Amino acid sequence: MQHELKTWPEGFQAIAQGRKTADVRFNDRGFKVGDILLLREYYPGTGKYSGENVEAEVTHIMDTEGFGLKPGYVMLSLRPIPSQIAPLDVEKLPK
């Protein structure tokens, strides 16, 4: 399954470059190993997307209960799919 997610610039760039291989997320989507995340670079200050995206595969999921995070959160291990880095056509995005 593919999940489209907003990703703040610092995290987005680190994942795209392969420097960040894990991401903590609220598991309201029922993430599973093998899922593909479509990460869209998002600027929370302006509420706008940069037009860049990257796909990453979920390779491991750790339930974080007992690891100091709030219930319902998981740590996703990620493997970026480098060939999938491409700008989005902002004009085609839903308003």
CSV table of C-alpha atoms in Angstrom, one decimal:
chain,number,residue,atom,x,y,z
A,1,MET,CA,0.0,0.0,0.0
A,2,GLN,CA,1.2,3.5,-0.7
A,3,HIS,CA,0.8,6.4,1.9
A,4,GLU,CA,1.2,10.0,1.0
A,5,LEU,CA,2.7,12.0,3.9
A,6,LYS,CA,3.7,15.6,4.6
A,7,THR,CA,7.4,15.8,5.6
A,8,TRP,CA,9.1,18.8,6.9
A,9,PRO,CA,12.2,20.0,5.0
A,10,GLU,CA,14.9,18.8,7.4
A,11,GLY,CA,13.5,15.3,7.6
A,12,PHE,CA,12.7,15.2,3.9
A,13,GLN,CA,16.2,16.1,2.8
A,14,ALA,CA,17.8,13.7,5.2
A,15,ILE,CA,15.6,10.8,4.0
A,16,ALA,CA,16.1,11.7,0.4
A,17,GLN,CA,19.9,11.7,0.9
A,18,GLY,CA,19.8,8.4,2.8
A,19,ARG,CA,21.1,10.0,6.0
A,20,LYS,CA,17.8,9.5,8.0
A,21,THR,CA,16.7,5.9,7.9
A,22,ALA,CA,13.9,6.0,10.5
A,23,ASP,CA,10.9,8.1,11.2
A,24,VAL,CA,8.5,8.3,14.1
A,25,ARG,CA,4.9,8.6,13.0
A,26,PHE,CA,1.5,8.3,14.6
A,27,ASN,CA,0.2,5.0,13.3
A,28,ASP,CA,-3.3,6.1,12.1
A,29,ARG,CA,-2.7,4.5,8.8
A,30,GLY,CA,-1.9,0.9,9.8
A,31,PHE,CA,1.6,1.0,8.4
A,32,LYS,CA,3.0,-2.4,7.3
A,33,VAL,CA,6.4,-3.7,6.2
A,34,GLY,CA,6.7,-3.3,2.5
A,35,ASP,CA,4.4,-0.2,2.3
A,36,ILE,CA,5.7,2.6,0.2
A,37,LEU,CA,5.7,6.1,1.6
A,38,LEU,CA,5.3,9.0,-0.8
A,39,LEU,CA,7.0,11.7,1.2
A,40,ARG,CA,6.2,15.3,0.1
A,41,GLU,CA,8.4,18.1,1.3
A,42,TYR,CA,6.1,20.5,3.2
A,43,TYR,CA,6.8,23.9,4.7
A,44,PRO,CA,4.6,24.2,7.9
A,45,GLY,CA,5.2,27.9,8.2
A,46,THR,CA,3.6,28.6,4.8
A,47,GLY,CA,1.4,25.6,4.5
A,48,LYS,CA,2.8,24.9,1.1
A,49,TYR,CA,4.6,22.0,-0.6
A,50,SER,CA,8.0,22.5,-2.3
A,51,GLY,CA,7.0,20.3,-5.3
A,52,GLU,CA,9.6,17.7,-4.4
A,53,ASN,CA,8.9,14.2,-3.3
A,54,VAL,CA,10.7,10.9,-2.6
A,55,GLU,CA,9.4,7.4,-2.2
A,56,ALA,CA,10.7,5.2,0.6
A,57,GLU,CA,9.9,1.6,1.5
A,58,VAL,CA,9.0,0.6,5.1
A,59,THR,CA,11.5,-2.1,6.0
A,60,HIS,CA,10.8,-2.5,9.7
A,61,ILE,CA,8.2,-1.2,12.2
A,62,MET,CA,8.9,-0.9,16.0
A,63,ASP,CA,6.0,-0.4,18.3
A,64,THR,CA,7.3,2.3,20.6
A,65,GLU,CA,5.3,1.5,23.7
A,66,GLY,CA,7.8,1.1,26.4
A,67,PHE,CA,10.4,3.1,24.5
A,68,GLY,CA,9.3,6.5,25.9
A,69,LEU,CA,6.9,7.6,23.1
A,70,LYS,CA,3.2,8.1,23.4
A,71,PRO,CA,0.9,5.2,22.7
A,72,GLY,CA,-0.1,4.9,19.0
A,73,TYR,CA,3.3,6.0,17.6
A,74,VAL,CA,5.6,3.7,15.7
A,75,MET,CA,9.2,4.0,14.5
A,76,LEU,CA,9.4,3.2,10.8
A,77,SER,CA,12.7,2.0,9.3
A,78,LEU,CA,12.9,3.4,5.8
A,79,ARG,CA,14.8,2.6,2.6
A,80,PRO,CA,14.6,5.5,0.1
A,81,ILE,CA,14.0,4.7,-3.5
A,82,PRO,CA,16.4,7.1,-5.1
A,83,SER,CA,15.2,6.8,-8.7
A,84,GLN,CA,11.8,8.1,-7.5
A,85,ILE,CA,13.0,11.6,-6.5
A,86,ALA,CA,11.1,13.9,-8.8
A,87,PRO,CA,9.4,17.2,-8.7
A,88,LEU,CA,5.6,17.3,-8.5
A,89,ASP,CA,3.5,19.3,-10.9
A,90,VAL,CA,2.1,21.7,-8.3
A,91,GLU,CA,-0.6,22.9,-10.7
A,92,LYS,CA,-2.1,19.4,-10.7
A,93,LEU,CA,-2.3,19.2,-6.9
A,94,PRO,CA,-5.8,19.4,-5.3
A,95,LYS,CA,-6.6,22.8,-3.8
